[in-house]
Short mmCIF file of C-alpha atoms and ligand atoms in Angstrom, two decimals:
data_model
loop_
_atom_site.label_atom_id
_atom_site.label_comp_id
_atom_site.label_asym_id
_atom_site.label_seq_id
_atom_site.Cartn_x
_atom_site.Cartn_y
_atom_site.Cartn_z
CA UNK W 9 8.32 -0.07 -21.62
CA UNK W 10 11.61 1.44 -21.12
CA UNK W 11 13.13 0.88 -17.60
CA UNK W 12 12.88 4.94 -16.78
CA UNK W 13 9.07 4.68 -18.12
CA UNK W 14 8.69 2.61 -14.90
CA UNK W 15 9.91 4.95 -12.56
CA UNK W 16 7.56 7.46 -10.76
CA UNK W 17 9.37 9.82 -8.31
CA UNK W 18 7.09 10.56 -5.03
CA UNK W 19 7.31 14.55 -4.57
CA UNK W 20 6.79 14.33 -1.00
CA UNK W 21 8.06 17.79 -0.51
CA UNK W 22 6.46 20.99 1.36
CA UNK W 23 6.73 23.43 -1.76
CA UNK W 24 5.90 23.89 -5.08
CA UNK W 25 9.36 25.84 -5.71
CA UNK W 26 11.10 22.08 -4.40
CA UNK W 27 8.86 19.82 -6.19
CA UNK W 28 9.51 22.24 -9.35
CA UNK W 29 13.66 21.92 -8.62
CA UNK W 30 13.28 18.05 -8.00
CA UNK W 31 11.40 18.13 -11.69
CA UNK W 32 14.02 20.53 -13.43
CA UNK W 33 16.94 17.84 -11.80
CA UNK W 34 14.75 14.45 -13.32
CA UNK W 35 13.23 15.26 -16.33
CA UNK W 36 13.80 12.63 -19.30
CA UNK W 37 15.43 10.43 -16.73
CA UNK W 38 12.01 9.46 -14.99
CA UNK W 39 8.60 8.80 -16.39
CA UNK W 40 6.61 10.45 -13.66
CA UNK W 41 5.83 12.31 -10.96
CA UNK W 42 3.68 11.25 -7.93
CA UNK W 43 1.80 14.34 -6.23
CA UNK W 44 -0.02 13.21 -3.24
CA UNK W 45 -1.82 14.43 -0.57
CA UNK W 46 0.98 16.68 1.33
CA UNK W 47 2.32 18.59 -2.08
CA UNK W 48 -1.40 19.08 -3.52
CA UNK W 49 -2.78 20.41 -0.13
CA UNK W 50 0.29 22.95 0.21
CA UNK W 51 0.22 23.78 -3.79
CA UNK W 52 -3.15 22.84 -4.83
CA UNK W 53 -3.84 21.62 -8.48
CA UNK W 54 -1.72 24.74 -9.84
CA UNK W 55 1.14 22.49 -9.26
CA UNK W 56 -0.14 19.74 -10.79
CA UNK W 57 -0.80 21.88 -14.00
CA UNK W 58 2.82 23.23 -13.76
CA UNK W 59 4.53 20.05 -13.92
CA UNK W 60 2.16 18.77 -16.70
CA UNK W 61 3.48 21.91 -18.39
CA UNK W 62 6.95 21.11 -18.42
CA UNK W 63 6.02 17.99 -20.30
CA UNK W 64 5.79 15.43 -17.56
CA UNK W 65 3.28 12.57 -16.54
CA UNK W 66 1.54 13.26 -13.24
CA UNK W 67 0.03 10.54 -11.19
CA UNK W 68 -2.48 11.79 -8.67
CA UNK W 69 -2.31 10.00 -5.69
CA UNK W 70 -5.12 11.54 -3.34
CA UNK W 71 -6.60 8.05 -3.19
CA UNK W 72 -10.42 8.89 -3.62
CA UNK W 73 -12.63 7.37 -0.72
CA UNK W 74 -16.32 8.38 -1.19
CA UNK W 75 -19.99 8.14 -2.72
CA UNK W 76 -20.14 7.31 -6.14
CA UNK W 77 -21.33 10.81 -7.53
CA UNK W 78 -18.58 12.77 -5.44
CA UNK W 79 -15.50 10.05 -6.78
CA UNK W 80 -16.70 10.08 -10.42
CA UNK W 81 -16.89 14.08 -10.50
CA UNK W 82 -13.28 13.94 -8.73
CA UNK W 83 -12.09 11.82 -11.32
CA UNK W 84 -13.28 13.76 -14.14
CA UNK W 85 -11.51 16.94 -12.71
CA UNK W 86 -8.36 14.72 -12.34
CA UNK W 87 -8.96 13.69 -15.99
CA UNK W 88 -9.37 17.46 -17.04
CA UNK W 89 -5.84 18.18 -15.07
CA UNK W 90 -4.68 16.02 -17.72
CA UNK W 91 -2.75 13.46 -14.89
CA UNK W 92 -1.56 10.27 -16.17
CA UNK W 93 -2.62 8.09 -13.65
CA UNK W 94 -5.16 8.61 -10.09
CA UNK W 95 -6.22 6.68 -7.75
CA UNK W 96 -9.33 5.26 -5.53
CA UNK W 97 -10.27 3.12 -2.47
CA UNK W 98 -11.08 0.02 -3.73
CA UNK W 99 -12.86 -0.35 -0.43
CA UNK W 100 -15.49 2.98 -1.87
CA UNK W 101 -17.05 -0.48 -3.46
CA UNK W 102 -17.56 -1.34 -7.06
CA UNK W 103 -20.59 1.09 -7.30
CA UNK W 104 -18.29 4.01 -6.96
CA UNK W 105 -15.47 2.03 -8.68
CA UNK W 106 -17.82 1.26 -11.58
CA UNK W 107 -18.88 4.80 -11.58
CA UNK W 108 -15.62 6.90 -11.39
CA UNK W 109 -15.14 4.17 -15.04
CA UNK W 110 -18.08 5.55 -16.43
CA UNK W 111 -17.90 9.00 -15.71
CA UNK W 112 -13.64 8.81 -17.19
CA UNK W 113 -14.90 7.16 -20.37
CA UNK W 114 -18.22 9.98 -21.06
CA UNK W 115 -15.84 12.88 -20.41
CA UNK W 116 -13.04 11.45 -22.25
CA UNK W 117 -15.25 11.45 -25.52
CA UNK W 118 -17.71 14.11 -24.86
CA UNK W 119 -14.44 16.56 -23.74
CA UNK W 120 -11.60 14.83 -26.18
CA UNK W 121 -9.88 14.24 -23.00
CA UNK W 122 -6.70 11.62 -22.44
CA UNK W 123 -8.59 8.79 -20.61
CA UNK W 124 -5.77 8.89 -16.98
CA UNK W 125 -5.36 5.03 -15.46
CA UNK W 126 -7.45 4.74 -12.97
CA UNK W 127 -5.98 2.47 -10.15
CA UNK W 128 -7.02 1.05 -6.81
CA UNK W 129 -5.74 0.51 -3.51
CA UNK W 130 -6.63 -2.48 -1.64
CA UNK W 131 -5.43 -2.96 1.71
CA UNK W 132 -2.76 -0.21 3.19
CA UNK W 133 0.42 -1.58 4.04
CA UNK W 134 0.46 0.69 7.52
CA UNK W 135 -2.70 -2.12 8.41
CA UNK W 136 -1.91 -5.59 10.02
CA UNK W 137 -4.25 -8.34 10.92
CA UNK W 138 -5.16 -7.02 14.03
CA UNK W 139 -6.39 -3.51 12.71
CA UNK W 140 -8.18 -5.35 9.98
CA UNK W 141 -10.00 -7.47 12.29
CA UNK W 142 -10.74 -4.18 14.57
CA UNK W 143 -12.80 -2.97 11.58
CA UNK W 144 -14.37 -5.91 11.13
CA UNK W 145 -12.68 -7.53 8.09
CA UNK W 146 -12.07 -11.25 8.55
CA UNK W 147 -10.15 -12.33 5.85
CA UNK W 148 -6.19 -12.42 5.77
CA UNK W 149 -4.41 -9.40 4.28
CA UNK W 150 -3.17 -11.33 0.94
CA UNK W 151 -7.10 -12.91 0.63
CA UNK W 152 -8.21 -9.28 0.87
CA UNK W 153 -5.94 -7.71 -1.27
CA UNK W 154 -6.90 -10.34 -3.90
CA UNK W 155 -10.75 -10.14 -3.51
CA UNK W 156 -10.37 -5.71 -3.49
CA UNK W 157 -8.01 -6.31 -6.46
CA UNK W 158 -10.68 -8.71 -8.46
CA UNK W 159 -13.53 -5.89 -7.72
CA UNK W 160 -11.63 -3.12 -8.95
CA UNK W 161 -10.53 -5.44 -12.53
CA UNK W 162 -14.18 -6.07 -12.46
CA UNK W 163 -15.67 -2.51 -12.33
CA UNK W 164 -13.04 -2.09 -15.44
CA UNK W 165 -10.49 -0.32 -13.29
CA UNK W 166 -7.12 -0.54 -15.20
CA UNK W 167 -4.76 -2.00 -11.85
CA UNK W 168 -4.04 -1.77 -8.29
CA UNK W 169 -1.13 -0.10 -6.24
CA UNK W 170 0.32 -2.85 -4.21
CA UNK W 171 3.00 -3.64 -2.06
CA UNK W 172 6.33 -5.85 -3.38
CA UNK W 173 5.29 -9.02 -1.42
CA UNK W 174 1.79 -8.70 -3.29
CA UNK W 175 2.83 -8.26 -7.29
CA UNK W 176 2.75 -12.67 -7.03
CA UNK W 177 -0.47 -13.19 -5.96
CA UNK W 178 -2.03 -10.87 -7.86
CA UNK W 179 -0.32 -11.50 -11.03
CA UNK W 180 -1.70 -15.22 -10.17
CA UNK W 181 -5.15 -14.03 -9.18
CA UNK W 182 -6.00 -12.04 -11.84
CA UNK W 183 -6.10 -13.66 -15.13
CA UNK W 184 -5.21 -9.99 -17.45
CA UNK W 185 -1.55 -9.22 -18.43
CA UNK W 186 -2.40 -5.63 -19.00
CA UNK W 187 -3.43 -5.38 -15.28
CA UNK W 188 -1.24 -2.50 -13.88
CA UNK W 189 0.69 -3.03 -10.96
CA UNK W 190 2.17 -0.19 -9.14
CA UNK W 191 4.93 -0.69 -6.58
CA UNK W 192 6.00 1.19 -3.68
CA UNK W 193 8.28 -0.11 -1.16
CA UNK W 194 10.71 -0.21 -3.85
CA UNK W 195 14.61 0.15 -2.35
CA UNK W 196 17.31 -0.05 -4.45
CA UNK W 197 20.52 -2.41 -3.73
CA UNK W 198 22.09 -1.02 -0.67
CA UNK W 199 20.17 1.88 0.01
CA UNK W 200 18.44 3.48 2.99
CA UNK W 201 15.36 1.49 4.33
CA UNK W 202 13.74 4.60 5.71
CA UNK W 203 10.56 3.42 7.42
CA UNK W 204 10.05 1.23 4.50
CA UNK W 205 10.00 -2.46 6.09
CA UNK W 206 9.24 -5.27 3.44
CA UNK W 207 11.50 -4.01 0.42
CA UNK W 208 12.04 -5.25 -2.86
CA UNK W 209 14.62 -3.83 -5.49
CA UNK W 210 13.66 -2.59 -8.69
CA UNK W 211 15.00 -5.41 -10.37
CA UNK W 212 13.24 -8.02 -8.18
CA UNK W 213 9.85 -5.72 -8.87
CA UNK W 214 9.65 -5.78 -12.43
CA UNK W 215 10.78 -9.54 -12.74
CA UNK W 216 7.81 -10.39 -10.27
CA UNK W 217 5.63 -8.54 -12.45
CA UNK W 218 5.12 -4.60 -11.28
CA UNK W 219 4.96 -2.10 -13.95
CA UNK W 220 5.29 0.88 -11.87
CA UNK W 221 7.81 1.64 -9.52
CA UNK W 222 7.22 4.60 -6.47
CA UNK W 223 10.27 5.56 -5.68
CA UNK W 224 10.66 8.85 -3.33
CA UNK W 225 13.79 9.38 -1.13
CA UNK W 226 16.22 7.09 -2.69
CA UNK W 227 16.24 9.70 -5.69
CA UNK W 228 14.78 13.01 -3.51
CA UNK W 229 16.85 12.64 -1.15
CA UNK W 230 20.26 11.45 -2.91
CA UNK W 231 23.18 14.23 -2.97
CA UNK W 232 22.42 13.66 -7.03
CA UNK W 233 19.17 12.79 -7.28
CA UNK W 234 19.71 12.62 -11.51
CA UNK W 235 22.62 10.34 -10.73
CA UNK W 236 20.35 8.28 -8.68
CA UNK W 237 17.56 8.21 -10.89
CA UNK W 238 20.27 7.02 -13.64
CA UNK W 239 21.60 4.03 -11.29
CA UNK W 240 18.12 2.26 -10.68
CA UNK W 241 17.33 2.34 -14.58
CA UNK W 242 20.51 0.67 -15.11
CA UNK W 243 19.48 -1.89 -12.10
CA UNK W 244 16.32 -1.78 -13.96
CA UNK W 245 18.20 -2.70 -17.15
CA UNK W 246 20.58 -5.04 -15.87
CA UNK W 247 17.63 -7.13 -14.02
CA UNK W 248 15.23 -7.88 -16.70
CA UNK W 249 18.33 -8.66 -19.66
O1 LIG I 18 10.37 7.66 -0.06
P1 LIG I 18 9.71 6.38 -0.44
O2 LIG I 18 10.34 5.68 -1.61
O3 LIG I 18 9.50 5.46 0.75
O4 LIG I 18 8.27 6.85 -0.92
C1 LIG I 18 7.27 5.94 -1.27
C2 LIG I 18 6.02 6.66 -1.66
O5 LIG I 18 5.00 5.68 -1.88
C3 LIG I 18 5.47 7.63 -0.62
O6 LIG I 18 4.82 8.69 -1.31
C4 LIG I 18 4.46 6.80 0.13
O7 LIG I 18 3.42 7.55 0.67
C5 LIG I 18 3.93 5.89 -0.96
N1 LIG I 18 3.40 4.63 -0.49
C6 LIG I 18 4.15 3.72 0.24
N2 LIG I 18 3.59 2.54 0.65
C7 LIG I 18 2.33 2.27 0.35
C8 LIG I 18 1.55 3.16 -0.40
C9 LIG I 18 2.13 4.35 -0.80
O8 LIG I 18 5.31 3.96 0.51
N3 LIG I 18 1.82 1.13 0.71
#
């Protein structure tokens, strides 16, 4: 993979007409574009279907959370959308896991659709051990991440979005090189922390083993956000040489 391949810019923006200018600015230096929940409830999937249009790779992160039936059918429309990559709550439970699988591959061949990844989310990094243990989960965060991530590589999901201090243990844990690993939490060499706390470059990230990187205001929000985007490929680059 080429070092911009890894990079997928979060369009955490209110508007389609600034997610659209933040496209126009990145395209060819970027590999994707990350529409979550804020930018798809303001633009709805219209949005996702323009930037698609313009040629780019759309991952869908609306992080699915729900019955089996209701996930799958989600998927599919995700799939239909034509996104690159979506996402679920490992923590829906392999049933829905297994079935959101299922439903991708049967539309994929009955529709002649591009199969999306589908990834998982374990634990979310705004949790700690205490609000773990207030829903009644015992386990430590990195045994929980692991045991979420070996469900969702089990139900034949294709990787898990995880956190910079988790790319190690689950690149130990789970015994498939062509696990994906998506990273947010990704800052580049002396920029902004933001609210971001734990922080790994994007060097450090793809030598531990992430394929992905989420990267939103250290390109959004940079004077030049091409320039930017430019500057962590090379760190990219210059890392993994
Ligand atoms: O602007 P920044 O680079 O912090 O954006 C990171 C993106 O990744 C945001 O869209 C954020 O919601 C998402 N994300 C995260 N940490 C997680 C999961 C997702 O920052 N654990």
């Amino acid at each position: 993979m080429q070092p911009k391949d890894r990079i997928v810019v979060a369009l955490d923006v209110e508007t389609p007409a600034q997610a659209l200018s933040l496209v126009e600015q990145l395209c060819g230096l970027v590999g994707m574009f990350k529409i979550g929940k804020q930018l798809f409830t303001a633009a709805g999937p219209d949005i996702v279907r323009q930037v698609i249009g313009r040629g780019e790779k759309v991952f869908l992160d609306l992080k699915f959370h729900d019955i089996p039936n209701t996930v799958a059918a989600a998927g599919v429309e995700a799939a239909r959308l034509g996104v690159s990559i979506f996402n679920v709550h490992s923590l829906g439970g392999s049933a829905m896991m297994r079935a959101t699988v299922d439903a991708i591959n049967d539309a994929a061949e009955r529709e002649k659709l591009i199969k999306p990844l589908i990834l998982a989310v374990t634990i979310l990094t705004s949790h700690d051990q205490a609000s773990l243990t207030e829903l009644g989960i015992e386990r430590s965060i990195p045994e929980q991440v692991v045991h979420l991530a070996r469900l969702a590589s089990a139900a034949g999901i294709n990787g898990v979005v995880a956190s910079p201090q988790e790319i190690s243990p689950l690149r130990q844990a789970i015994d498939n090189p062509s696990f994906v690993i998506l990273t947010p939490g990704v800052r580049p060499t002396g920029a902004a922390l933001n609210d971001q706390k734990r922080v790994m470059t994007p060097g450090e990230a793809v030598k531990t083993g992430a394929d992905y990187l989420v990267i939103g205001r250290p390109i959004t929000s940079a004077g030049d956000p091409a320039a930017a985007a430019q500057k962590i490929c090379e760190e990219i680059e210059q890392a993994v040489a």
